[in-house]
PDB file of C-alpha atoms in Angstrom:
ATOM      1  CA  MET A   1      74.267 146.510 164.798  1.00 48.00           C
ATOM      2  CA  SER A   2      73.359 147.622 161.279  1.00 51.00           C
ATOM      3  CA  ARG A   3      74.056 146.147 157.843  1.00 53.00           C
ATOM      4  CA  GLN A   4      73.877 147.771 154.457  1.00 55.00           C
ATOM      5  CA  GLY A   5      70.846 146.444 152.537  1.00 54.00           C
ATOM      6  CA  PHE A   6      70.799 145.865 148.738  1.00 53.00           C
ATOM      7  CA  GLY A   7      68.820 149.037 148.146  1.00 56.00           C
ATOM      8  CA  GLY A   8      71.302 151.057 150.166  1.00 55.00           C
ATOM      9  CA  ALA A   9      69.138 151.321 153.285  1.00 57.00           C
ATOM     10  CA  SER A  10      70.567 150.207 156.592  1.00 57.00           C
ATOM     11  CA  VAL A  11      68.818 147.285 158.273  1.00 57.00           C
ATOM     12  CA  HIS A  12      69.215 146.992 162.029  1.00 57.00           C
ATOM     13  CA  PHE A  13      69.594 143.586 163.648  1.00 55.00           C
ATOM     14  CA  SER A  14      70.289 142.590 167.199  1.00 53.00           C
ATOM     15  CA  PRO A  15      73.728 141.007 167.751  1.00 51.00           C
ATOM     16  CA  SER A  16      72.148 137.571 168.238  1.00 50.00           C
ATOM     17  CA  ILE A  17      71.127 137.488 164.546  1.00 49.00           C
ATOM     18  CA  LEU A  18      74.619 137.986 163.291  1.00 52.00           C
ATOM     19  CA  GLY A  19      76.239 135.154 165.240  1.00 55.00           C
ATOM     20  CA  ASN A  20      76.799 131.751 163.705  1.00 53.00           C
ATOM     21  CA  GLY A  21      74.391 129.024 164.622  1.00 56.00           C
ATOM     22  CA  SER A  22      71.728 131.224 166.185  1.00 57.00           C
ATOM     23  CA  SER A  23      68.284 129.730 166.055  1.00 64.00           C
ATOM     24  CA  PRO A  24      65.072 131.621 165.212  1.00 63.00           C
ATOM     25  CA  THR A  25      64.024 131.310 168.839  1.00 75.00           C
ATOM     26  CA  ASP A  26      66.975 133.552 169.825  1.00 86.00           C
ATOM     27  CA  LEU A  27      65.578 136.362 167.622  1.00 88.00           C
ATOM     28  CA  THR A  28      63.124 138.923 168.776  1.00 93.00           C
ATOM     29  CA  GLU A  29      59.859 139.313 166.951  1.00 93.00           C
ATOM     30  CA  GLU A  30      61.133 142.633 165.620  1.00 94.00           C
ATOM     31  CA  ASP A  31      64.266 140.920 164.238  1.00 94.00           C
ATOM     32  CA  LEU A  32      62.194 138.172 162.571  1.00 95.00           C
ATOM     33  CA  ASP A  33      59.915 140.754 160.954  1.00 95.00           C
ATOM     34  CA  ALA A  34      62.971 142.715 159.715  1.00 96.00           C
ATOM     35  CA  LEU A  35      64.507 139.543 158.261  1.00 96.00           C
ATOM     36  CA  ARG A  36      61.236 138.507 156.535  1.00 96.00           C
ATOM     37  CA  PHE A  37      60.903 141.997 155.087  1.00 97.00           C
ATOM     38  CA  GLU A  38      64.538 141.970 153.879  1.00 97.00           C
ATOM     39  CA  LEU A  39      64.089 138.482 152.366  1.00 97.00           C
ATOM     40  CA  THR A  40      60.920 139.511 150.524  1.00 97.00           C
ATOM     41  CA  LYS A  41      62.579 142.689 149.270  1.00 98.00           C
ATOM     42  CA  THR A  42      65.692 140.751 148.119  1.00 98.00           C
ATOM     43  CA  GLU A  43      63.599 138.097 146.341  1.00 98.00           C
ATOM     44  CA  ASP A  44      61.621 140.861 144.590  1.00 98.00           C
ATOM     45  CA  GLU A  45      64.864 142.529 143.478  1.00 98.00           C
ATOM     46  CA  ILE A  46      66.177 139.192 142.209  1.00 98.00           C
ATOM     47  CA  GLN A  47      63.002 138.676 140.182  1.00 98.00           C
ATOM     48  CA  ALA A  48      63.266 142.202 138.758  1.00 98.00           C
ATOM     49  CA  LEU A  49      66.916 141.638 137.797  1.00 98.00           C
ATOM     50  CA  ARG A  50      65.948 138.377 136.065  1.00 98.00           C
ATOM     51  CA  GLN A  51      63.295 140.207 134.056  1.00 98.00           C
ATOM     52  CA  VAL A  52      65.754 142.947 133.097  1.00 98.00           C
ATOM     53  CA  LEU A  53      68.353 140.340 132.133  1.00 97.00           C
ATOM     54  CA  LEU A  54      65.825 138.448 129.999  1.00 97.00           C
ATOM     55  CA  ALA A  55      64.835 141.694 128.245  1.00 97.00           C
ATOM     56  CA  LYS A  56      68.507 142.516 127.609  1.00 97.00           C
ATOM     57  CA  GLU A  57      69.191 139.021 126.231  1.00 94.00           C
ATOM     58  CA  GLN A  58      66.196 139.316 123.886  1.00 95.00           C
ATOM     59  CA  TYR A  59      67.366 142.746 122.772  1.00 96.00           C
ATOM     60  CA  ALA A  60      70.888 141.433 122.123  1.00 92.00           C
ATOM     61  CA  ALA A  61      69.460 138.484 120.139  1.00 88.00           C
ATOM     62  CA  ASP A  62      67.427 140.941 118.045  1.00 91.00           C
ATOM     63  CA  ILE A  63      70.513 143.043 117.325  1.00 92.00           C
ATOM     64  CA  ARG A  64      72.488 139.906 116.359  1.00 86.00           C
ATOM     65  CA  ARG A  65      69.697 138.882 114.016  1.00 87.00           C
ATOM     66  CA  GLN A  66      69.696 142.344 112.411  1.00 90.00           C
ATOM     67  CA  LEU A  67      73.455 142.112 111.957  1.00 89.00           C
ATOM     68  CA  GLY A  68      73.051 138.668 110.343  1.00 85.00           C
ATOM     69  CA  MET A  69      74.802 136.849 113.126  1.00 84.00           C
ATOM     70  CA  SER A  70      73.432 133.330 113.646  1.00 82.00           C
ATOM     71  CA  PRO A  71      73.482 131.290 116.850  1.00 79.00           C
ATOM     72  CA  LEU A  72      75.769 128.773 115.079  1.00 84.00           C
ATOM     73  CA  GLY A  73      78.146 131.599 114.164  1.00 82.00           C
ATOM     74  CA  ASN A  74      78.144 132.729 117.777  1.00 80.00           C
ATOM     75  CA  ILE A  75      78.989 129.222 118.960  1.00 88.00           C
ATOM     76  CA  LYS A  76      81.748 128.933 116.360  1.00 88.00           C
ATOM     77  CA  GLN A  77      83.184 132.288 117.399  1.00 86.00           C
ATOM     78  CA  SER A  78      82.939 131.358 121.091  1.00 89.00           C
ATOM     79  CA  ILE A  79      84.695 128.031 120.527  1.00 94.00           C
ATOM     80  CA  SER A  80      87.393 129.706 118.428  1.00 93.00           C
ATOM     81  CA  LYS A  81      87.952 132.318 121.113  1.00 92.00           C
ATOM     82  CA  GLY A  82      88.057 129.663 123.830  1.00 94.00           C
ATOM     83  CA  TRP A  83      90.589 127.600 121.887  1.00 94.00           C
ATOM     84  CA  GLN A  84      92.782 130.677 121.415  1.00 94.00           C
ATOM     85  CA  GLU A  85      92.613 131.308 125.192  1.00 94.00           C
ATOM     86  CA  VAL A  86      93.568 127.660 125.850  1.00 94.00           C
ATOM     87  CA  GLN A  87      96.497 127.872 123.450  1.00 93.00           C
ATOM     88  CA  THR A  88      97.840 130.969 125.154  1.00 94.00           C
ATOM     89  CA  SER A  89      97.335 129.682 128.719  1.00 94.00           C
ATOM     90  CA  ALA A  90     100.366 128.915 130.818  1.00 94.00           C
ATOM     91  CA  PRO A  91      99.486 125.227 131.416  1.00 94.00           C
ATOM     92  CA  TYR A  92      98.978 124.611 127.701  1.00 93.00           C
ATOM     93  CA  LEU A  93     102.230 126.352 126.790  1.00 94.00           C
ATOM     94  CA  THR A  94     104.112 124.383 129.450  1.00 94.00           C
ATOM     95  CA  ALA A  95     102.627 121.073 128.317  1.00 94.00           C
ATOM     96  CA  SER A  96     103.257 121.899 124.674  1.00 93.00           C
ATOM     97  CA  ALA A  97     106.898 122.749 125.389  1.00 93.00           C
ATOM     98  CA  THR A  98     107.335 119.536 127.387  1.00 94.00           C
ATOM     99  CA  LEU A  99     105.838 117.428 124.585  1.00 92.00           C
ATOM    100  CA  ASP A 100     108.042 119.192 122.073  1.00 92.00           C
ATOM    101  CA  ASP A 101     111.080 118.417 124.175  1.00 91.00           C
ATOM    102  CA  ILE A 102     110.048 114.779 124.483  1.00 91.00           C
ATOM    103  CA  SER A 103     109.378 114.394 120.754  1.00 89.00           C
ATOM    104  CA  HIS A 104     112.851 115.703 119.935  1.00 90.00           C
ATOM    105  CA  SER A 105     114.640 113.604 122.549  1.00 91.00           C
ATOM    106  CA  SER A 106     117.014 110.887 121.350  1.00 92.00           C
ATOM    107  CA  VAL A 107     115.113 108.152 123.259  1.00 92.00           C
ATOM    108  CA  TYR A 108     111.827 109.122 121.607  1.00 91.00           C
ATOM    109  CA  VAL A 109     113.394 109.297 118.135  1.00 92.00           C
ATOM    110  CA  ARG A 110     115.080 105.846 118.543  1.00 94.00           C
ATOM    111  CA  THR A 111     111.864 104.315 119.868  1.00 94.00           C
ATOM    112  CA  ARG A 112     109.774 105.845 117.066  1.00 93.00           C
ATOM    113  CA  ASP A 113     112.234 104.622 114.412  1.00 94.00           C
ATOM    114  CA  SER A 114     112.382 101.125 115.942  1.00 96.00           C
ATOM    115  CA  LEU A 115     108.598 100.847 116.078  1.00 95.00           C
ATOM    116  CA  SER A 116     108.340 102.114 112.504  1.00 95.00           C
ATOM    117  CA  HIS A 117     110.889  99.543 111.316  1.00 95.00           C
ATOM    118  CA  ALA A 118     109.119  96.779 113.279  1.00 96.00           C
ATOM    119  CA  GLY A 119     105.809  97.777 111.643  1.00 95.00           C
ATOM    120  CA  GLN A 120     107.365  97.660 108.173  1.00 96.00           C
ATOM    121  CA  VAL A 121     108.938  94.242 108.787  1.00 95.00           C
ATOM    122  CA  THR A 122     105.646  92.897 110.192  1.00 96.00           C
ATOM    123  CA  SER A 123     103.722  94.249 107.228  1.00 95.00           C
ATOM    124  CA  ALA A 124     106.165  92.651 104.784  1.00 94.00           C
ATOM    125  CA  ALA A 125     105.993  89.336 106.652  1.00 94.00           C
ATOM    126  CA  MET A 126     102.190  89.362 106.657  1.00 95.00           C
ATOM    127  CA  SER A 127     102.127  90.163 102.993  1.00 93.00           C
ATOM    128  CA  SER A 128     104.449  87.185 102.281  1.00 94.00           C
ATOM    129  CA  VAL A 129     102.265  84.891 104.374  1.00 94.00           C
ATOM    130  CA  GLY A 130      99.216  86.091 102.413  1.00 92.00           C
ATOM    131  CA  VAL A 131     100.935  85.357  99.081  1.00 93.00           C
ATOM    132  CA  VAL A 132     101.963  81.866 100.247  1.00 93.00           C
ATOM    133  CA  ILE A 133      98.458  81.075 101.475  1.00 94.00           C
ATOM    134  CA  THR A 134      96.891  82.360  98.237  1.00 92.00           C
ATOM    135  CA  ARG A 135      99.234  80.182  96.139  1.00 91.00           C
ATOM    136  CA  ARG A 136      98.567  77.107  98.250  1.00 89.00           C
ATOM    137  CA  LEU A 137      94.795  77.632  98.031  1.00 88.00           C
ATOM    138  CA  ALA A 138      95.099  78.002  94.240  1.00 87.00           C
ATOM    139  CA  GLN A 139      97.068  74.735  94.059  1.00 86.00           C
ATOM    140  CA  MET A 140      94.554  72.957  96.202  1.00 84.00           C
ATOM    141  CA  SER A 141      91.624  74.102  94.038  1.00 82.00           C
ATOM    142  CA  CYS A 142      93.427  72.855  90.924  1.00 80.00           C
ATOM    143  CA  ASN A 143      94.407  69.512  92.412  1.00 75.00           C
ATOM    144  CA  PRO A 144      91.350  67.608  93.711  1.00 68.00           C
ATOM    145  CA  ILE A 145      91.809  65.297  96.617  1.00 64.00           C
ATOM    146  CA  THR A 146      90.377  61.833  96.135  1.00 61.00           C
ATOM    147  CA  VAL A 147      88.937  59.947  99.018  1.00 57.00           C
ATOM    148  CA  GLU A 148      90.649  56.661  98.053  1.00 58.00           C
ATOM    149  CA  HIS A 149      94.142  58.018  97.786  1.00 52.00           C
ATOM    150  CA  LEU A 150      93.992  61.168  99.968  1.00 55.00           C
ATOM    151  CA  ALA A 151      96.723  62.469  97.752  1.00 49.00           C
ATOM    152  CA  ILE A 152      96.854  65.435  95.438  1.00 50.00           C
ATOM    153  CA  SER A 153      96.692  64.344  91.827  1.00 52.00           C
ATOM    154  CA  SER A 154      98.775  66.570  89.606  1.00 51.00           C
ATOM    155  CA  SER A 155      97.712  64.880  86.354  1.00 52.00           C
ATOM    156  CA  SER A 156      94.093  65.998  86.440  1.00 52.00           C
ATOM    157  CA  CYS A 157      93.562  69.698  86.881  1.00 50.00           C
ATOM    158  CA  CYS A 158      90.341  71.575  86.517  1.00 53.00           C
ATOM    159  CA  CYS A 159      91.659  75.052  85.997  1.00 52.00           C
ATOM    160  CA  ASN A 160      94.190  76.726  83.755  1.00 54.00           C
ATOM    161  CA  PRO A 161      96.285  78.700  86.333  1.00 53.00           C
ATOM    162  CA  CYS A 162      98.015  75.499  87.404  1.00 54.00           C
ATOM    163  CA  GLY A 163      99.474  74.915  83.964  1.00 54.00           C
ATOM    164  CA  ASN A 164      98.111  71.365  83.859  1.00 52.00           C
ATOM    165  CA  ARG A 165      95.690  69.875  81.335  1.00 49.00           C
ATOM    166  CA  SER A 166      92.138  71.011  81.537  1.00 45.00           C
TER     167      SER A 166
END
């Protein structure tokens, strides 16, 4: 049986080589030599292709540099192109349409409005609590507590905001 090699030459193997699970002991010495030769040749071709690819990449980088294109610009362009591809992909368009439908549904609108109203009411309540606490602290700082009476004395005030004598 023959197989087309990478270089275009036919390589002949016995049928035992081509079966699944054949062990090296099933191969003839001629088959082993042919496989070793083919492996060496393939690895050499891979190395040559890597060198050619590296040279081409360096050449492309030199051209980009001459054109004033920076690696950061290339990354930016690549990301932009990728994002455009995502935005035009079927899954993205489907998900976008679904989210658009949800955001315009009556349940979503009612829930959004209810949560917004609850947030406003909570904010107003917290603001009122803050004002009450601030007033009470101001009153407490103006009205010293005596140890003997443990009562707030309104006749002796140390600060003007209370409106009492200083």
